[in-house]
Amino acid sequence: MSILAPHTIGFVGAGNMAEALIRGLVRGKHVEASNIVASAPRRERLDELADAYGIAVTLDNGELAERCGVVVLSVKPQILDKVLREIGDRLRPGTLLISIAAGFDTATIEQAVSDGVRVVRAMPNTPALVGAAATAVSPGKRATADDLATARALFDAVGISIELDESQLDAVTGLSGSGPAYIFLILEALADAGVKVGLARRNAQRLAAQTVMGSAKLLLETDEHPGKLKDMVTSPGGTAIAGLHTLEEGGLRTTLINAVETATKRARELGRGGK
């Protein structure tokens, strides 16, 4: 039986990430649908989730906080302060509060809730929508080993999770949290390139996507250094090394490094109340 099964799990916020997690929990039979509650300001959205997954829904964030032993803050960082004011004094002692809001550290969240509430911070990414998320989790000062295991089980339902020191979470936001956007841009460019050299758009897009997915799977399953795997593809005077020379000449490596660094800085700004 899943360690999540005994819990009533609430999602404050009902966007794409919340739905991805709900779908993973219900379809993976980690939790009974009747033990999942979602809250949001739009009744239409809540009705969609209730119809699709059989979960309970409410317009009242405070009601959800009182009902659930595990509460996931799946709201945008810009409104997290407001949400914490609504639920802070209605969370039950012993509640596990899991935040996926970029930039907000556990200490800030802990100040907004009672001492009996334990906090874990997480940074998943949008491939959770297809059960392929990469999530980093970090415990707050009051969180226990069981709390961390519960949080990881939640995110493992839609991919993989790793535990990191909280000081690294903004970097995770810049890398894997924002990373799907970088990969989609690369995929779009590869598909455009395929069209330019004579492939049909759909074929180029499917080939590019499968190539990225297969390459990532090869790296994960072999645990080899990406440079070694790159060298497996390149032969003297061949096509791959010619293409790599063009990528290096165009500064792809530097551009990607700069993108991750810029996104990381933005995550830190959001944590300091940046707009």
Coordinates of C-alpha atoms in Angstrom, one line a residue:
M1 CA 0.0 0.0 0.0
S2 CA 1.3 3.5 -0.8
I3 CA 2.4 5.6 2.1
L4 CA 0.1 8.2 0.7
A5 CA -3.0 6.1 1.1
P6 CA -3.9 7.1 4.7
H7 CA -3.7 10.8 4.0
T8 CA -6.3 13.3 2.9
I9 CA -4.5 15.5 0.4
G10 CA -5.5 19.0 -0.5
F11 CA -4.5 21.2 -3.4
V12 CA -4.8 24.9 -2.9
G13 CA -4.9 26.0 -6.5
A14 CA -6.2 23.9 -9.4
G15 CA -3.9 24.7 -12.3
N16 CA -2.0 22.4 -14.6
M17 CA 0.5 21.2 -12.0
A18 CA -2.2 20.5 -9.5
E19 CA -4.2 18.5 -12.1
A20 CA -1.0 16.6 -13.1
L21 CA -0.5 15.5 -9.5
I22 CA -4.1 14.6 -8.9
R23 CA -4.1 12.6 -12.1
G24 CA -1.0 10.7 -11.1
L25 CA -2.3 10.0 -7.6
V26 CA -5.7 8.8 -8.8
R27 CA -4.7 6.8 -11.8
G28 CA -1.7 5.3 -10.0
K29 CA -4.1 4.3 -7.1
H30 CA -1.8 5.9 -4.6
V31 CA -4.8 7.7 -2.9
E32 CA -8.5 7.2 -3.1
A33 CA -10.1 10.0 -5.1
S34 CA -12.4 10.7 -2.2
N35 CA -9.4 11.6 -0.1
I36 CA -8.3 14.3 -2.5
V37 CA -9.6 17.9 -2.2
A38 CA -8.9 20.9 -4.5
S39 CA -9.7 24.5 -4.0
A40 CA -9.8 27.4 -6.5
P41 CA -11.6 30.6 -7.1
R42 CA -13.4 29.4 -10.2
R43 CA -16.3 26.9 -9.8
E44 CA -16.1 25.9 -13.4
R45 CA -12.5 24.7 -13.0
L46 CA -13.3 22.8 -9.9
D47 CA -16.3 21.1 -11.5
E48 CA -13.9 20.0 -14.4
L49 CA -11.6 18.3 -11.9
A50 CA -14.5 16.7 -9.9
D51 CA -16.0 15.3 -13.1
A52 CA -12.6 14.0 -14.4
Y53 CA -11.2 12.5 -11.3
G54 CA -14.0 12.1 -8.7
I55 CA -12.3 14.3 -6.2
A56 CA -13.9 16.7 -3.6
V57 CA -13.7 20.4 -4.4
T58 CA -14.3 23.7 -2.5
L59 CA -14.1 27.4 -3.2
D60 CA -12.9 28.0 0.4
N61 CA -9.1 27.6 0.9
G62 CA -9.6 27.7 4.7
E63 CA -12.1 24.8 4.6
L64 CA -9.6 22.7 2.7
A65 CA -6.9 23.5 5.2
E66 CA -9.1 22.2 8.0
R67 CA -10.0 19.0 6.2
C68 CA -6.6 17.8 5.0
G69 CA -3.5 16.4 6.7
V70 CA -1.3 17.1 3.6
V71 CA -1.8 20.4 1.9
V72 CA -0.1 21.3 -1.4
L73 CA 0.3 25.0 -2.2
S74 CA 0.1 24.9 -6.0
V75 CA -0.4 28.7 -6.5
K76 CA 1.7 31.3 -8.3
P77 CA 4.4 32.9 -6.0
Q78 CA 2.8 36.3 -6.5
I79 CA -0.3 35.3 -4.5
L80 CA 1.3 33.0 -2.0
D81 CA 1.3 35.6 0.8
K82 CA -2.4 36.1 0.3
V83 CA -3.1 32.4 0.4
L84 CA -1.0 31.9 3.5
R85 CA -3.0 34.6 5.3
E86 CA -6.2 32.7 4.4
I87 CA -5.1 29.3 5.6
G88 CA -2.3 30.0 8.1
D89 CA -4.4 29.8 11.3
R90 CA -6.7 27.1 9.9
L91 CA -4.1 24.4 9.3
R92 CA -4.3 21.6 11.9
P93 CA -1.3 20.8 14.1
G94 CA 0.7 18.1 12.4
T95 CA -0.3 19.1 8.9
L96 CA 2.3 18.7 6.2
L97 CA 2.4 21.8 4.0
I98 CA 4.1 21.3 0.6
S99 CA 4.9 24.4 -1.4
I100 CA 5.7 24.4 -5.1
A101 CA 5.8 28.2 -5.4
A102 CA 9.1 29.3 -6.9
G103 CA 11.3 31.5 -4.8
F104 CA 9.6 31.2 -1.4
D105 CA 11.8 29.5 1.2
T106 CA 10.5 27.2 3.9
A107 CA 11.4 29.7 6.7
T108 CA 9.1 32.4 5.2
I109 CA 6.3 29.9 5.0
E110 CA 6.9 28.6 8.5
Q111 CA 6.5 32.1 9.8
A112 CA 3.0 32.3 8.4
V113 CA 1.7 29.1 10.0
S114 CA 1.6 27.6 13.5
D115 CA 4.6 25.7 15.1
G116 CA 2.7 22.5 14.7
V117 CA 2.7 22.7 10.9
R118 CA 5.6 21.1 9.0
V119 CA 6.8 22.5 5.7
V120 CA 8.5 20.9 2.7
R121 CA 9.4 22.9 -0.4
A122 CA 9.4 21.3 -3.9
M123 CA 10.1 22.3 -7.5
P124 CA 8.5 20.0 -10.1
N125 CA 8.2 20.7 -13.8
T126 CA 5.5 20.5 -16.4
P127 CA 6.4 17.0 -17.7
A128 CA 4.4 16.0 -14.7
L129 CA 1.5 16.3 -17.1
V130 CA 2.7 13.1 -18.8
G131 CA 4.1 11.4 -15.7
A132 CA 7.7 12.4 -16.5
A133 CA 8.5 15.2 -14.0
A134 CA 11.8 16.0 -12.4
T135 CA 11.2 17.3 -8.9
A136 CA 13.6 18.5 -6.2
V137 CA 12.3 18.6 -2.6
S138 CA 13.8 20.2 0.5
P139 CA 12.5 19.9 4.1
G140 CA 11.9 22.8 6.4
K141 CA 13.4 22.9 9.9
R142 CA 10.4 21.1 11.5
A143 CA 9.8 18.5 8.8
T144 CA 10.5 14.9 9.7
A145 CA 12.0 12.0 7.6
D146 CA 8.4 10.7 7.3
D147 CA 7.3 14.1 5.9
L148 CA 10.0 14.0 3.3
A149 CA 9.1 10.5 2.3
T150 CA 5.5 11.5 2.0
A151 CA 6.4 14.5 -0.2
R152 CA 8.7 12.4 -2.4
A153 CA 6.0 9.8 -2.8
L154 CA 3.6 12.5 -4.0
F155 CA 6.0 13.7 -6.7
D156 CA 7.2 10.2 -7.6
A157 CA 3.6 9.5 -8.7
V158 CA 4.3 11.8 -11.7
G159 CA 8.0 11.2 -12.3
I160 CA 11.2 11.1 -10.2
S161 CA 12.2 13.2 -7.2
I162 CA 15.5 14.0 -5.5
E163 CA 16.3 15.6 -2.1
L164 CA 18.4 18.7 -2.1
D165 CA 19.5 21.4 0.3
E166 CA 17.1 24.3 0.1
S167 CA 19.9 26.6 -0.9
Q168 CA 19.9 24.8 -4.3
L169 CA 16.2 25.1 -5.0
D170 CA 16.4 28.4 -6.9
A171 CA 19.0 26.8 -9.2
V172 CA 16.6 23.8 -9.7
T173 CA 14.0 26.4 -10.7
G174 CA 16.4 27.8 -13.3
L175 CA 17.4 24.4 -14.6
S176 CA 14.6 21.7 -14.5
G177 CA 11.8 24.0 -13.5
S178 CA 12.2 26.3 -16.4
G179 CA 14.1 23.8 -18.6
P180 CA 11.1 22.4 -20.5
A181 CA 10.7 25.9 -22.1
Y182 CA 14.3 25.7 -23.3
I183 CA 13.8 22.2 -24.7
F184 CA 10.6 23.1 -26.5
L185 CA 12.4 26.1 -28.1
I186 CA 15.2 23.7 -29.2
L187 CA 12.7 21.2 -30.5
E188 CA 10.9 23.9 -32.5
A189 CA 14.2 25.0 -34.0
L190 CA 15.2 21.4 -34.8
A191 CA 11.8 20.9 -36.5
D192 CA 12.3 24.1 -38.5
A193 CA 15.7 22.9 -39.6
G194 CA 14.2 19.6 -40.7
V195 CA 11.6 21.5 -42.8
K196 CA 14.4 23.6 -44.3
V197 CA 16.3 20.6 -45.5
G198 CA 13.2 19.0 -47.0
L199 CA 11.2 17.1 -44.3
A200 CA 7.5 17.4 -43.8
R201 CA 6.7 19.5 -40.6
R202 CA 5.0 16.6 -38.7
N203 CA 7.8 14.2 -39.6
A204 CA 10.5 16.6 -38.6
Q205 CA 8.8 17.4 -35.3
R206 CA 8.2 13.7 -34.4
L207 CA 11.8 12.8 -35.2
A208 CA 13.2 15.7 -33.2
A209 CA 11.0 14.9 -30.2
Q210 CA 11.9 11.2 -30.2
T211 CA 15.6 12.1 -30.6
V212 CA 15.5 14.3 -27.5
M213 CA 13.5 11.8 -25.5
G214 CA 15.7 8.9 -26.5
S215 CA 18.9 10.8 -25.8
A216 CA 17.6 11.7 -22.3
K217 CA 16.6 8.1 -21.6
L218 CA 20.0 6.9 -22.7
L219 CA 21.7 9.3 -20.3
L220 CA 19.5 8.4 -17.4
E221 CA 19.7 4.6 -17.9
T222 CA 23.5 4.5 -18.5
D223 CA 24.4 7.3 -16.1
E224 CA 27.3 8.1 -18.4
H225 CA 28.8 11.6 -18.8
P226 CA 27.0 13.4 -21.6
G227 CA 30.3 14.2 -23.2
K228 CA 31.0 10.4 -23.5
L229 CA 27.6 9.8 -25.1
K230 CA 28.2 12.7 -27.5
D231 CA 31.5 11.2 -28.5
M232 CA 29.6 7.9 -29.4
V233 CA 27.8 9.8 -32.1
T234 CA 30.7 11.7 -33.6
S235 CA 33.0 10.0 -36.0
P236 CA 36.1 11.6 -37.7
G237 CA 35.1 13.9 -40.5
G238 CA 31.4 12.9 -40.0
T239 CA 28.1 14.7 -40.0
A240 CA 27.7 15.0 -36.2
I241 CA 31.0 16.7 -35.6
A242 CA 30.3 19.1 -38.4
G243 CA 26.9 20.0 -36.8
L244 CA 28.5 20.3 -33.3
H245 CA 31.1 22.7 -34.7
T246 CA 28.3 25.0 -35.9
L247 CA 26.5 24.8 -32.5
E248 CA 29.7 25.7 -30.7
E249 CA 30.3 28.5 -33.1
G250 CA 26.8 29.9 -32.5
G251 CA 27.4 29.8 -28.7
L252 CA 24.6 27.3 -27.9
R253 CA 26.5 26.1 -24.8
T254 CA 27.1 29.6 -23.4
T255 CA 23.5 30.6 -24.2
L256 CA 22.0 27.7 -22.3
I257 CA 24.2 28.3 -19.3
N258 CA 23.2 32.0 -19.3
A259 CA 19.5 31.1 -19.6
V260 CA 19.7 28.8 -16.5
E261 CA 21.6 31.5 -14.6
T262 CA 19.1 34.2 -15.5
A263 CA 16.1 32.1 -14.5
T264 CA 17.8 31.2 -11.2
K265 CA 18.3 34.9 -10.5
R266 CA 14.6 35.6 -11.3
A267 CA 13.5 32.8 -8.9
R268 CA 15.5 34.6 -6.1
E269 CA 13.8 37.9 -7.0
L270 CA 10.4 36.3 -6.7
G271 CA 11.3 35.0 -3.3
R272 CA 12.2 38.6 -2.2
G273 CA 8.8 39.8 -3.4
G274 CA 9.8 40.7 -7.0
K275 CA 7.0 41.3 -9.5

